[in-house]
mmCIF file of C-alpha atoms and ligand atoms in Angstrom:
data_model
loop_
_atom_site.group_PDB
_atom_site.id
_atom_site.type_symbol
_atom_site.label_atom_id
_atom_site.label_comp_id
_atom_site.label_asym_id
_atom_site.label_seq_id
_atom_site.Cartn_x
_atom_site.Cartn_y
_atom_site.Cartn_z
ATOM 1 C CA MET A 47 -22.109 -7.423 22.919
ATOM 2 C CA LEU A 48 -22.502 -4.913 20.081
ATOM 3 C CA ILE A 49 -25.612 -4.445 17.929
ATOM 4 C CA VAL A 50 -24.933 -2.797 14.569
ATOM 5 C CA GLY A 51 -28.192 -1.091 13.634
ATOM 6 C CA ALA A 52 -31.064 -0.038 15.902
ATOM 7 C CA GLY A 53 -33.823 -0.834 13.409
ATOM 8 C CA GLY A 54 -35.991 -3.867 12.730
ATOM 9 C CA LEU A 55 -33.448 -6.549 13.600
ATOM 10 C CA GLY A 56 -31.822 -4.500 16.347
ATOM 11 C CA THR A 57 -35.183 -4.211 18.117
ATOM 12 C CA PRO A 58 -35.638 -7.822 19.326
ATOM 13 C CA LEU A 59 -31.883 -8.185 19.785
ATOM 14 C CA ALA A 60 -31.791 -5.275 22.214
ATOM 15 C CA GLN A 61 -35.012 -6.252 23.985
ATOM 16 C CA TYR A 62 -34.264 -9.935 24.569
ATOM 17 C CA LEU A 63 -30.608 -9.417 25.399
ATOM 18 C CA ALA A 64 -31.509 -6.694 27.881
ATOM 19 C CA ALA A 65 -34.120 -8.947 29.443
ATOM 20 C CA ALA A 66 -31.601 -11.791 29.557
ATOM 21 C CA GLY A 67 -29.283 -9.557 31.540
ATOM 22 C CA VAL A 68 -26.386 -9.243 29.095
ATOM 23 C CA GLY A 69 -23.960 -7.023 31.023
ATOM 24 C CA THR A 70 -23.036 -4.481 28.377
ATOM 25 C CA ILE A 71 -24.924 -3.747 25.185
ATOM 26 C CA GLY A 72 -23.443 -1.392 22.611
ATOM 27 C CA ILE A 73 -25.662 0.007 19.857
ATOM 28 C CA ILE A 74 -24.449 1.866 16.814
ATOM 29 C CA ASP A 75 -26.768 3.653 14.389
ATOM 30 C CA ASN A 76 -26.810 7.147 12.909
ATOM 31 C CA ASP A 77 -30.512 7.340 12.004
ATOM 32 C CA GLU A 78 -33.397 9.109 13.628
ATOM 33 C CA VAL A 79 -36.745 7.473 14.326
ATOM 34 C CA GLU A 80 -39.280 8.037 11.548
ATOM 35 C CA GLU A 81 -42.962 7.252 11.621
ATOM 36 C CA SER A 82 -42.585 4.664 8.849
ATOM 37 C CA ASN A 83 -40.116 2.717 11.038
ATOM 38 C CA LEU A 84 -42.646 1.989 13.768
ATOM 39 C CA GLN A 85 -44.381 -0.863 11.938
ATOM 40 C CA ARG A 86 -41.326 -3.067 12.544
ATOM 41 C CA GLN A 87 -38.990 -1.224 14.913
ATOM 42 C CA VAL A 88 -41.124 -1.684 18.005
ATOM 43 C CA ILE A 89 -38.355 -0.655 20.377
ATOM 44 C CA HIS A 90 -39.275 2.908 19.345
ATOM 45 C CA GLY A 91 -42.658 4.530 19.921
ATOM 46 C CA THR A 92 -44.575 7.461 18.514
ATOM 47 C CA ARG A 93 -43.046 9.743 21.142
ATOM 48 C CA ASP A 94 -39.578 8.927 19.815
ATOM 49 C CA ILE A 95 -40.135 10.233 16.276
ATOM 50 C CA GLY A 96 -37.272 12.551 15.401
ATOM 51 C CA ARG A 97 -34.989 11.270 18.171
ATOM 52 C CA PRO A 98 -31.737 9.412 17.463
ATOM 53 C CA LYS A 99 -32.542 5.698 17.319
ATOM 54 C CA VAL A 100 -29.726 4.839 19.714
ATOM 55 C CA ALA A 101 -31.143 7.196 22.366
ATOM 56 C CA SER A 102 -34.631 5.791 22.023
ATOM 57 C CA ALA A 103 -33.308 2.202 22.114
ATOM 58 C CA LYS A 104 -31.265 2.984 25.215
ATOM 59 C CA ASP A 105 -34.363 4.263 27.033
ATOM 60 C CA SER A 106 -36.264 1.090 26.165
ATOM 61 C CA ILE A 107 -33.418 -1.143 27.313
ATOM 62 C CA LYS A 108 -33.158 0.728 30.612
ATOM 63 C CA GLN A 109 -36.900 0.323 31.053
ATOM 64 C CA ILE A 110 -36.586 -3.432 30.567
ATOM 65 C CA ASN A 111 -33.467 -3.857 32.694
ATOM 66 C CA PRO A 112 -31.828 -0.885 34.427
ATOM 67 C CA LEU A 113 -28.808 -3.005 35.364
ATOM 68 C CA VAL A 114 -27.637 -3.326 31.760
ATOM 69 C CA LYS A 115 -24.831 -0.974 30.810
ATOM 70 C CA VAL A 116 -25.702 0.624 27.463
ATOM 71 C CA GLU A 117 -23.103 2.236 25.222
ATOM 72 C CA THR A 118 -24.528 4.245 22.332
ATOM 73 C CA TYR A 119 -22.774 5.360 19.163
ATOM 74 C CA ASN A 120 -24.850 7.842 17.205
ATOM 75 C CA MET A 121 -22.806 7.416 14.039
ATOM 76 C CA ARG A 122 -22.255 5.125 11.078
ATOM 77 C CA LEU A 123 -19.891 2.215 11.445
ATOM 78 C CA THR A 124 -17.058 3.071 9.042
ATOM 79 C CA ALA A 125 -13.758 1.569 7.945
ATOM 80 C CA GLU A 126 -12.097 4.204 10.130
ATOM 81 C CA ASN A 127 -13.927 3.497 13.410
ATOM 82 C CA ALA A 128 -14.897 -0.191 13.063
ATOM 83 C CA GLU A 129 -11.805 -1.747 14.621
ATOM 84 C CA ASN A 130 -11.843 0.581 17.617
ATOM 85 C CA ILE A 131 -15.509 0.015 18.358
ATOM 86 C CA ILE A 132 -15.759 -3.710 17.627
ATOM 87 C CA SER A 133 -12.602 -4.536 19.613
ATOM 88 C CA GLU A 134 -14.491 -3.467 22.766
ATOM 89 C CA TYR A 135 -17.013 -6.327 22.437
ATOM 90 C CA ASP A 136 -16.972 -10.139 22.554
ATOM 91 C CA VAL A 137 -19.911 -10.758 20.239
ATOM 92 C CA VAL A 138 -21.224 -8.633 17.364
ATOM 93 C CA ALA A 139 -24.716 -8.838 15.870
ATOM 94 C CA ASP A 140 -25.082 -7.435 12.381
ATOM 95 C CA ALA A 141 -28.542 -5.879 12.301
ATOM 96 C CA SER A 142 -27.707 -3.480 9.487
ATOM 97 C CA ASP A 143 -29.576 -3.056 6.228
ATOM 98 C CA ASN A 144 -26.853 -2.547 3.646
ATOM 99 C CA TYR A 145 -24.006 -4.427 2.004
ATOM 100 C CA PRO A 146 -21.078 -2.089 2.746
ATOM 101 C CA THR A 147 -21.830 -2.427 6.474
ATOM 102 C CA ARG A 148 -22.253 -6.217 6.235
ATOM 103 C CA TYR A 149 -18.836 -6.640 4.603
ATOM 104 C CA LEU A 150 -17.300 -4.166 7.016
ATOM 105 C CA VAL A 151 -18.697 -5.961 10.088
ATOM 106 C CA ASN A 152 -17.647 -9.335 8.685
ATOM 107 C CA ASP A 153 -14.121 -8.276 7.843
ATOM 108 C CA THR A 154 -13.509 -6.501 11.130
ATOM 109 C CA CYS A 155 -14.869 -9.458 13.097
ATOM 110 C CA ALA A 156 -12.715 -11.860 11.056
ATOM 111 C CA LEU A 157 -9.580 -9.814 11.655
ATOM 112 C CA LEU A 158 -10.286 -9.408 15.373
ATOM 113 C CA GLY A 159 -11.446 -13.013 15.878
ATOM 114 C CA LYS A 160 -15.018 -12.143 16.893
ATOM 115 C CA PRO A 161 -18.270 -13.882 15.918
ATOM 116 C CA ASP A 162 -20.604 -11.981 13.561
ATOM 117 C CA VAL A 163 -24.188 -12.986 14.291
ATOM 118 C CA PHE A 164 -25.787 -12.144 10.979
ATOM 119 C CA GLY A 165 -29.382 -11.399 10.092
ATOM 120 C CA ALA A 166 -30.881 -9.988 6.914
ATOM 121 C CA MET A 167 -34.265 -9.809 5.291
ATOM 122 C CA TYR A 168 -36.146 -8.623 2.272
ATOM 123 C CA GLN A 169 -39.923 -8.328 1.970
ATOM 124 C CA PHE A 170 -41.077 -11.764 3.223
ATOM 125 C CA GLU A 171 -37.771 -13.581 3.475
ATOM 126 C CA GLY A 172 -35.052 -13.500 6.055
ATOM 127 C CA GLN A 173 -31.899 -15.367 6.905
ATOM 128 C CA VAL A 174 -29.694 -15.917 9.914
ATOM 129 C CA SER A 175 -26.198 -17.287 10.342
ATOM 130 C CA VAL A 176 -23.139 -16.992 12.537
ATOM 131 C CA TYR A 177 -20.076 -15.989 10.558
ATOM 132 C CA TYR A 178 -17.097 -16.835 12.733
ATOM 133 C CA ALA A 179 -13.926 -17.038 10.667
ATOM 134 C CA GLU A 180 -11.916 -18.807 13.383
ATOM 135 C CA HIS A 181 -14.371 -21.697 13.459
ATOM 136 C CA GLY A 182 -16.105 -21.703 10.068
ATOM 137 C CA PRO A 183 -16.998 -19.700 6.991
ATOM 138 C CA CYS A 184 -17.401 -15.944 6.995
ATOM 139 C CA PHE A 185 -19.873 -13.725 5.133
ATOM 140 C CA ARG A 186 -17.372 -13.274 2.280
ATOM 141 C CA CYS A 187 -16.993 -17.057 1.915
ATOM 142 C CA MET A 188 -20.750 -17.149 1.345
ATOM 143 C CA TYR A 189 -21.058 -13.946 -0.695
ATOM 144 C CA PRO A 190 -17.716 -13.160 -2.389
ATOM 145 C CA ALA A 191 -19.311 -10.232 -4.207
ATOM 146 C CA PRO A 192 -22.236 -7.994 -3.352
ATOM 147 C CA PRO A 193 -25.245 -7.829 -5.653
ATOM 148 C CA PRO A 194 -25.085 -4.902 -8.078
ATOM 149 C CA ALA A 195 -25.956 -1.625 -6.415
ATOM 150 C CA GLY A 196 -29.595 -0.790 -6.842
ATOM 151 C CA LEU A 197 -30.742 -4.350 -7.568
ATOM 152 C CA VAL A 198 -31.610 -5.183 -3.995
ATOM 153 C CA PRO A 199 -33.709 -2.444 -2.411
ATOM 154 C CA SER A 200 -33.459 -1.814 1.321
ATOM 155 C CA CYS A 201 -36.388 -2.503 3.649
ATOM 156 C CA ALA A 202 -37.215 1.183 3.520
ATOM 157 C CA MET A 203 -37.495 0.989 -0.283
ATOM 158 C CA GLY A 204 -38.634 -2.586 -0.903
ATOM 159 C CA GLY A 205 -40.835 -2.926 2.162
ATOM 160 C CA VAL A 206 -40.848 -5.717 4.691
ATOM 161 C CA VAL A 207 -43.624 -7.361 6.658
ATOM 162 C CA GLY A 208 -43.223 -6.014 10.195
ATOM 163 C CA VAL A 209 -43.170 -9.391 11.933
ATOM 164 C CA LEU A 210 -40.239 -10.703 9.892
ATOM 165 C CA PRO A 211 -37.464 -8.704 11.609
ATOM 166 C CA GLY A 212 -39.051 -9.787 14.890
ATOM 167 C CA VAL A 213 -38.523 -13.430 13.920
ATOM 168 C CA ILE A 214 -35.067 -12.989 12.418
ATOM 169 C CA GLY A 215 -33.753 -10.637 15.128
ATOM 170 C CA THR A 216 -35.044 -12.973 17.836
ATOM 171 C CA LEU A 217 -33.131 -15.850 16.238
ATOM 172 C CA GLN A 218 -30.031 -13.663 16.240
ATOM 173 C CA ALA A 219 -30.567 -12.975 19.957
ATOM 174 C CA ASN A 220 -30.821 -16.730 20.487
ATOM 175 C CA GLU A 221 -27.445 -17.232 18.782
ATOM 176 C CA VAL A 222 -25.867 -14.406 20.781
ATOM 177 C CA ILE A 223 -27.025 -15.954 24.056
ATOM 178 C CA LYS A 224 -25.601 -19.357 23.088
ATOM 179 C CA LEU A 225 -22.273 -17.768 22.147
ATOM 180 C CA ILE A 226 -22.121 -15.896 25.456
ATOM 181 C CA VAL A 227 -23.037 -18.814 27.722
ATOM 182 C CA GLY A 228 -21.361 -21.473 25.546
ATOM 183 C CA GLY A 229 -23.007 -24.662 24.388
ATOM 184 C CA GLY A 230 -25.969 -25.517 22.267
ATOM 185 C CA LYS A 231 -25.748 -26.049 18.540
ATOM 186 C CA ASN A 232 -24.981 -22.719 16.963
ATOM 187 C CA LEU A 233 -25.327 -21.567 13.360
ATOM 188 C CA ILE A 234 -21.645 -21.577 12.433
ATOM 189 C CA GLY A 235 -21.434 -23.124 8.944
ATOM 190 C CA ARG A 236 -25.201 -23.027 8.466
ATOM 191 C CA VAL A 237 -27.641 -20.486 7.086
ATOM 192 C CA VAL A 238 -31.256 -20.705 8.114
ATOM 193 C CA ALA A 239 -33.646 -19.022 5.702
ATOM 194 C CA PHE A 240 -37.228 -18.207 6.636
ATOM 195 C CA ASP A 241 -40.012 -17.497 4.184
ATOM 196 C CA ALA A 242 -42.733 -15.735 6.155
ATOM 197 C CA TRP A 243 -45.233 -15.688 3.276
ATOM 198 C CA ASN A 244 -45.315 -19.451 2.715
ATOM 199 C CA LEU A 245 -44.137 -20.196 6.221
ATOM 200 C CA LYS A 246 -41.209 -22.343 5.225
ATOM 201 C CA TRP A 247 -37.768 -22.842 6.710
ATOM 202 C CA ARG A 248 -34.723 -23.947 4.786
ATOM 203 C CA GLU A 249 -31.265 -24.727 6.021
ATOM 204 C CA LEU A 250 -28.114 -24.550 3.923
ATOM 205 C CA LYS A 251 -24.718 -25.859 4.898
ATOM 206 C CA ILE A 252 -21.970 -23.430 3.958
ATOM 207 C CA HIS A 253 -18.250 -23.969 3.760
ATOM 208 C CA LYS A 254 -15.116 -21.978 4.156
ATOM 209 C CA ASN A 255 -13.724 -20.673 0.863
ATOM 210 C CA ASP A 256 -9.958 -21.262 0.648
ATOM 211 C CA ASN A 257 -9.724 -18.226 -1.633
ATOM 212 C CA CYS A 258 -11.619 -15.935 0.727
ATOM 213 C CA PRO A 259 -9.775 -12.591 0.812
ATOM 214 C CA ILE A 260 -10.340 -12.140 4.540
ATOM 215 C CA CYS A 261 -10.263 -15.644 6.072
ATOM 216 C CA GLY A 262 -8.749 -17.826 3.315
ATOM 217 C CA LYS A 263 -5.225 -19.190 3.019
ATOM 218 C CA ASN A 264 -3.863 -16.132 1.235
ATOM 219 C CA ARG A 265 -5.521 -13.224 2.914
ATOM 220 C CA THR A 266 -5.504 -10.149 0.704
ATOM 221 C CA ILE A 267 -7.450 -7.802 2.979
ATOM 222 C CA THR A 268 -5.269 -7.101 5.979
ATOM 223 C CA GLU A 269 -6.253 -3.541 6.853
ATOM 224 C CA ILE A 270 -9.885 -2.567 7.165
ATOM 225 C CA GLU A 271 -9.059 1.092 6.653
ATOM 226 C CA ASP A 272 -7.487 0.395 3.262
ATOM 227 C CA PHE A 273 -10.618 -1.217 1.850
ATOM 228 C CA ASP A 274 -13.225 0.966 0.157
ATOM 229 C CA TYR A 275 -16.529 -0.671 1.128
ATOM 230 C CA GLU A 276 -18.736 1.802 -0.685
ATOM 231 C CA ASP A 277 -16.796 1.340 -3.898
ATOM 232 C CA PHE A 278 -16.723 -2.454 -3.523
ATOM 233 C CA CYS A 279 -20.501 -2.418 -3.282
ATOM 234 C CA GLY A 280 -20.804 -0.203 -6.339
ATOM 235 C CA LEU A 281 -22.309 2.760 -4.558
ATOM 236 C CA THR A 282 -19.863 5.354 -5.753
ATOM 237 C CA GLN A 283 -19.912 4.635 -9.447
ATOM 238 C CA GLN A 284 -22.783 3.699 -11.677
ATOM 239 C CA LYS A 285 -22.102 0.941 -14.151
ATOM 240 C CA GLU A 286 -22.601 1.340 -17.903
ATOM 241 C CA GLU A 287 -26.015 1.344 -19.466
ATOM 242 C CA GLU A 288 -27.598 -2.062 -19.839
ATOM 243 C CA SER A 289 -28.620 -1.539 -23.449
ATOM 244 C CA GLU A 290 -25.146 -2.115 -24.847
ATOM 245 C CA VAL A 291 -25.030 -5.731 -23.739
ATOM 246 C CA GLU A 292 -26.077 -8.353 -26.246
ATOM 247 C CA GLY A 293 -28.532 -10.940 -25.000
ATOM 248 C CA ILE A 294 -29.237 -14.508 -26.015
ATOM 249 C CA GLU A 295 -32.711 -16.056 -25.750
ATOM 250 C CA PRO A 296 -33.088 -19.166 -23.550
ATOM 251 C CA LYS A 297 -34.313 -21.283 -26.498
ATOM 252 C CA GLU A 298 -31.340 -20.214 -28.602
ATOM 253 C CA LEU A 299 -28.943 -21.155 -25.816
ATOM 254 C CA LYS A 300 -30.655 -24.533 -25.426
ATOM 255 C CA ARG A 301 -30.317 -25.173 -29.172
ATOM 256 C CA ARG A 302 -26.637 -24.340 -29.105
ATOM 257 C CA ILE A 303 -26.040 -26.604 -26.087
ATOM 258 C CA ASP A 304 -27.927 -29.464 -27.782
ATOM 259 C CA GLU A 305 -25.997 -29.049 -31.016
ATOM 260 C CA GLY A 306 -22.726 -29.244 -29.120
ATOM 261 C CA ASP A 307 -21.767 -25.744 -30.198
ATOM 262 C CA LYS A 308 -18.503 -24.475 -28.771
ATOM 263 C CA ILE A 309 -19.701 -22.048 -26.147
ATOM 264 C CA THR A 310 -18.732 -21.091 -22.605
ATOM 265 C CA ILE A 311 -21.488 -20.683 -20.016
ATOM 266 C CA ILE A 312 -20.618 -18.856 -16.807
ATOM 267 C CA ASP A 313 -22.972 -18.953 -13.826
ATOM 268 C CA VAL A 314 -22.515 -15.804 -11.718
ATOM 269 C CA ARG A 315 -25.206 -16.633 -9.158
ATOM 270 C CA GLU A 316 -24.519 -16.893 -5.442
ATOM 271 C CA PRO A 317 -23.663 -20.225 -3.761
ATOM 272 C CA HIS A 318 -27.061 -20.426 -2.071
ATOM 273 C CA GLU A 319 -28.772 -20.022 -5.453
ATOM 274 C CA ARG A 320 -26.664 -22.739 -7.060
ATOM 275 C CA ALA A 321 -27.555 -24.954 -4.113
ATOM 276 C CA ILE A 322 -31.170 -24.678 -5.278
ATOM 277 C CA ALA A 323 -30.325 -25.624 -8.863
ATOM 278 C CA LYS A 324 -27.202 -25.943 -10.964
ATOM 279 C CA PHE A 325 -27.308 -24.550 -14.485
ATOM 280 C CA PRO A 326 -26.416 -27.151 -17.162
ATOM 281 C CA GLU A 327 -22.914 -27.051 -18.643
ATOM 282 C CA ALA A 328 -22.015 -23.959 -16.649
ATOM 283 C CA LYS A 329 -18.743 -23.035 -15.027
ATOM 284 C CA VAL A 330 -18.981 -20.928 -11.869
ATOM 285 C CA ILE A 331 -17.184 -17.593 -11.550
ATOM 286 C CA PRO A 332 -18.471 -14.994 -9.068
ATOM 287 C CA ILE A 333 -18.661 -11.472 -10.497
ATOM 288 C CA GLY A 334 -16.079 -10.300 -7.988
ATOM 289 C CA GLN A 335 -13.505 -12.717 -9.444
ATOM 290 C CA LEU A 336 -14.194 -12.120 -13.141
ATOM 291 C CA GLU A 337 -11.506 -9.562 -13.745
ATOM 292 C CA ARG A 338 -8.835 -11.690 -12.098
ATOM 293 C CA ARG A 339 -9.945 -14.927 -13.773
ATOM 294 C CA GLN A 340 -10.663 -13.637 -17.286
ATOM 295 C CA LYS A 341 -7.800 -15.706 -18.689
ATOM 296 C CA GLU A 342 -9.886 -18.803 -17.968
ATOM 297 C CA LEU A 343 -12.191 -17.682 -20.795
ATOM 298 C CA ASP A 344 -11.508 -18.465 -24.455
ATOM 299 C CA ASP A 345 -11.900 -15.189 -26.331
ATOM 300 C CA THR A 346 -12.452 -17.011 -29.638
ATOM 301 C CA VAL A 347 -15.750 -18.545 -28.510
ATOM 302 C CA ASP A 348 -18.992 -17.001 -27.311
ATOM 303 C CA THR A 349 -19.303 -16.647 -23.551
ATOM 304 C CA VAL A 350 -22.801 -16.509 -22.054
ATOM 305 C CA PHE A 351 -23.384 -15.259 -18.510
ATOM 306 C CA VAL A 352 -26.240 -16.639 -16.473
ATOM 307 C CA CYS A 353 -27.915 -15.262 -13.347
ATOM 308 C CA LYS A 354 -31.428 -15.431 -11.936
ATOM 309 C CA GLU A 355 -33.059 -12.558 -13.802
ATOM 310 C CA GLY A 356 -30.558 -11.459 -16.423
ATOM 311 C CA LYS A 357 -29.393 -8.358 -14.580
ATOM 312 C CA ARG A 358 -26.281 -9.485 -12.746
ATOM 313 C CA SER A 359 -25.194 -11.168 -15.985
ATOM 314 C CA ILE A 360 -25.268 -7.743 -17.659
ATOM 315 C CA LEU A 361 -23.076 -6.426 -14.873
ATOM 316 C CA ALA A 362 -20.741 -9.372 -15.470
ATOM 317 C CA VAL A 363 -20.416 -8.508 -19.165
ATOM 318 C CA ASN A 364 -19.771 -4.848 -18.365
ATOM 319 C CA THR A 365 -17.239 -5.778 -15.700
ATOM 320 C CA LEU A 366 -15.226 -7.869 -18.157
ATOM 321 C CA ARG A 367 -15.415 -5.240 -20.886
ATOM 322 C CA GLU A 368 -14.167 -2.603 -18.480
ATOM 323 C CA ALA A 369 -11.341 -4.960 -17.596
ATOM 324 C CA GLY A 370 -10.309 -4.984 -21.270
ATOM 325 C CA TYR A 371 -11.674 -8.390 -22.328
ATOM 326 C CA THR A 372 -12.285 -8.372 -26.095
ATOM 327 C CA GLY A 373 -13.993 -11.724 -26.804
ATOM 328 C CA PRO A 374 -17.723 -12.042 -27.573
ATOM 329 C CA LEU A 375 -19.893 -11.775 -24.433
ATOM 330 C CA TYR A 376 -23.628 -12.352 -23.991
ATOM 331 C CA ASN A 377 -26.119 -12.464 -21.163
ATOM 332 C CA LEU A 378 -28.894 -15.014 -20.903
ATOM 333 C CA LYS A 379 -32.003 -12.863 -21.359
ATOM 334 C CA GLY A 380 -34.302 -13.123 -18.358
ATOM 335 C CA GLY A 381 -31.865 -15.412 -16.526
ATOM 336 C CA THR A 382 -32.690 -18.804 -15.076
ATOM 337 C CA ASN A 383 -36.278 -17.691 -14.478
ATOM 338 C CA ALA A 384 -36.788 -17.278 -18.231
ATOM 339 C CA TRP A 385 -34.938 -20.565 -18.778
ATOM 340 C CA ALA A 386 -37.455 -22.242 -16.465
ATOM 341 C CA ARG A 387 -40.365 -20.657 -18.336
ATOM 342 C CA GLU A 388 -39.226 -21.311 -21.869
ATOM 343 C CA VAL A 389 -36.893 -24.305 -21.819
ATOM 344 C CA ASP A 390 -36.898 -26.417 -18.678
ATOM 345 C CA LYS A 391 -40.137 -26.430 -16.714
ATOM 346 C CA ASP A 392 -38.443 -28.425 -13.934
ATOM 347 C CA PHE A 393 -35.815 -25.771 -13.297
ATOM 348 C CA PRO A 394 -36.708 -24.197 -9.914
ATOM 349 C CA VAL A 395 -37.946 -20.613 -9.923
ATOM 350 C CA TYR A 396 -37.023 -18.865 -6.704
HETATM 351 ZN ZN1 ZN B 105 -14.204 -16.028 4.537
#
């Protein structure tokens, strides 16, 4: 099995799978151990500071179980090397911390028919799933478009409670073991989310998206190497300034809905967010599909974009403008959180 990332999530994955006696463990990571990693990446110790993470992880695995064969890749997983590396393994665990890698792992696994045991976390929340395109939805079915670059800080930037990757990575190891030995009830088609601060678990059912570009009926991504993951995730170009986008206040939007005003409301939130609460009168178009589906909008009426905090909706407006759309576009100021504050107290804040 292959572990992508030798950090917080990779730590329990490597430790438990080594202890379980998984025959071959591959680890890919291009980072070196830093002191600030040690609070959560307990596979590394103070003596390892400055060493490549894969080398330090290999030593720890060998200490736990010298019979395990460890393959290390002190490099980034890229569109150029992903197929070669991933094709060597039966099961892949995504323990990375960034969106380009998540899409890359997902797409390569989908094309090669491998399961992608996914884990991710932010501050006090984490989630786990098994994205296995042959048997259920993939990561792209769940998240057709990445969040705008810069909106979701990494663990290094946003911080994470050190125990959380221990919990999430251990759950990933549990899924890997079930996939290897067969049996049990695995997480294909389900996402389990864990809130460490309030100690709450949630489970969401997720479904295959027929329009998924990698596992849907009309696959549009057929070559990993041809896809620019950095660009897709907005890391190579900064979007326009936010200030040029016109906003609409929640109360104003409510008034216009109540008066039956002709207006189009587009919800650009993720499926798991809409599962928490649907926005009234809204049509759903993910940001990644806006350009292609702009003809569904009536450019003679006002279109209002809605997201959680009023930031992705600005990106949505800019995306359409860049695509040449000329009709009037607005974002709901402050998103659904402001809506909950000012208009509908029962609307969930998450
Ligand atoms: Zn898919």
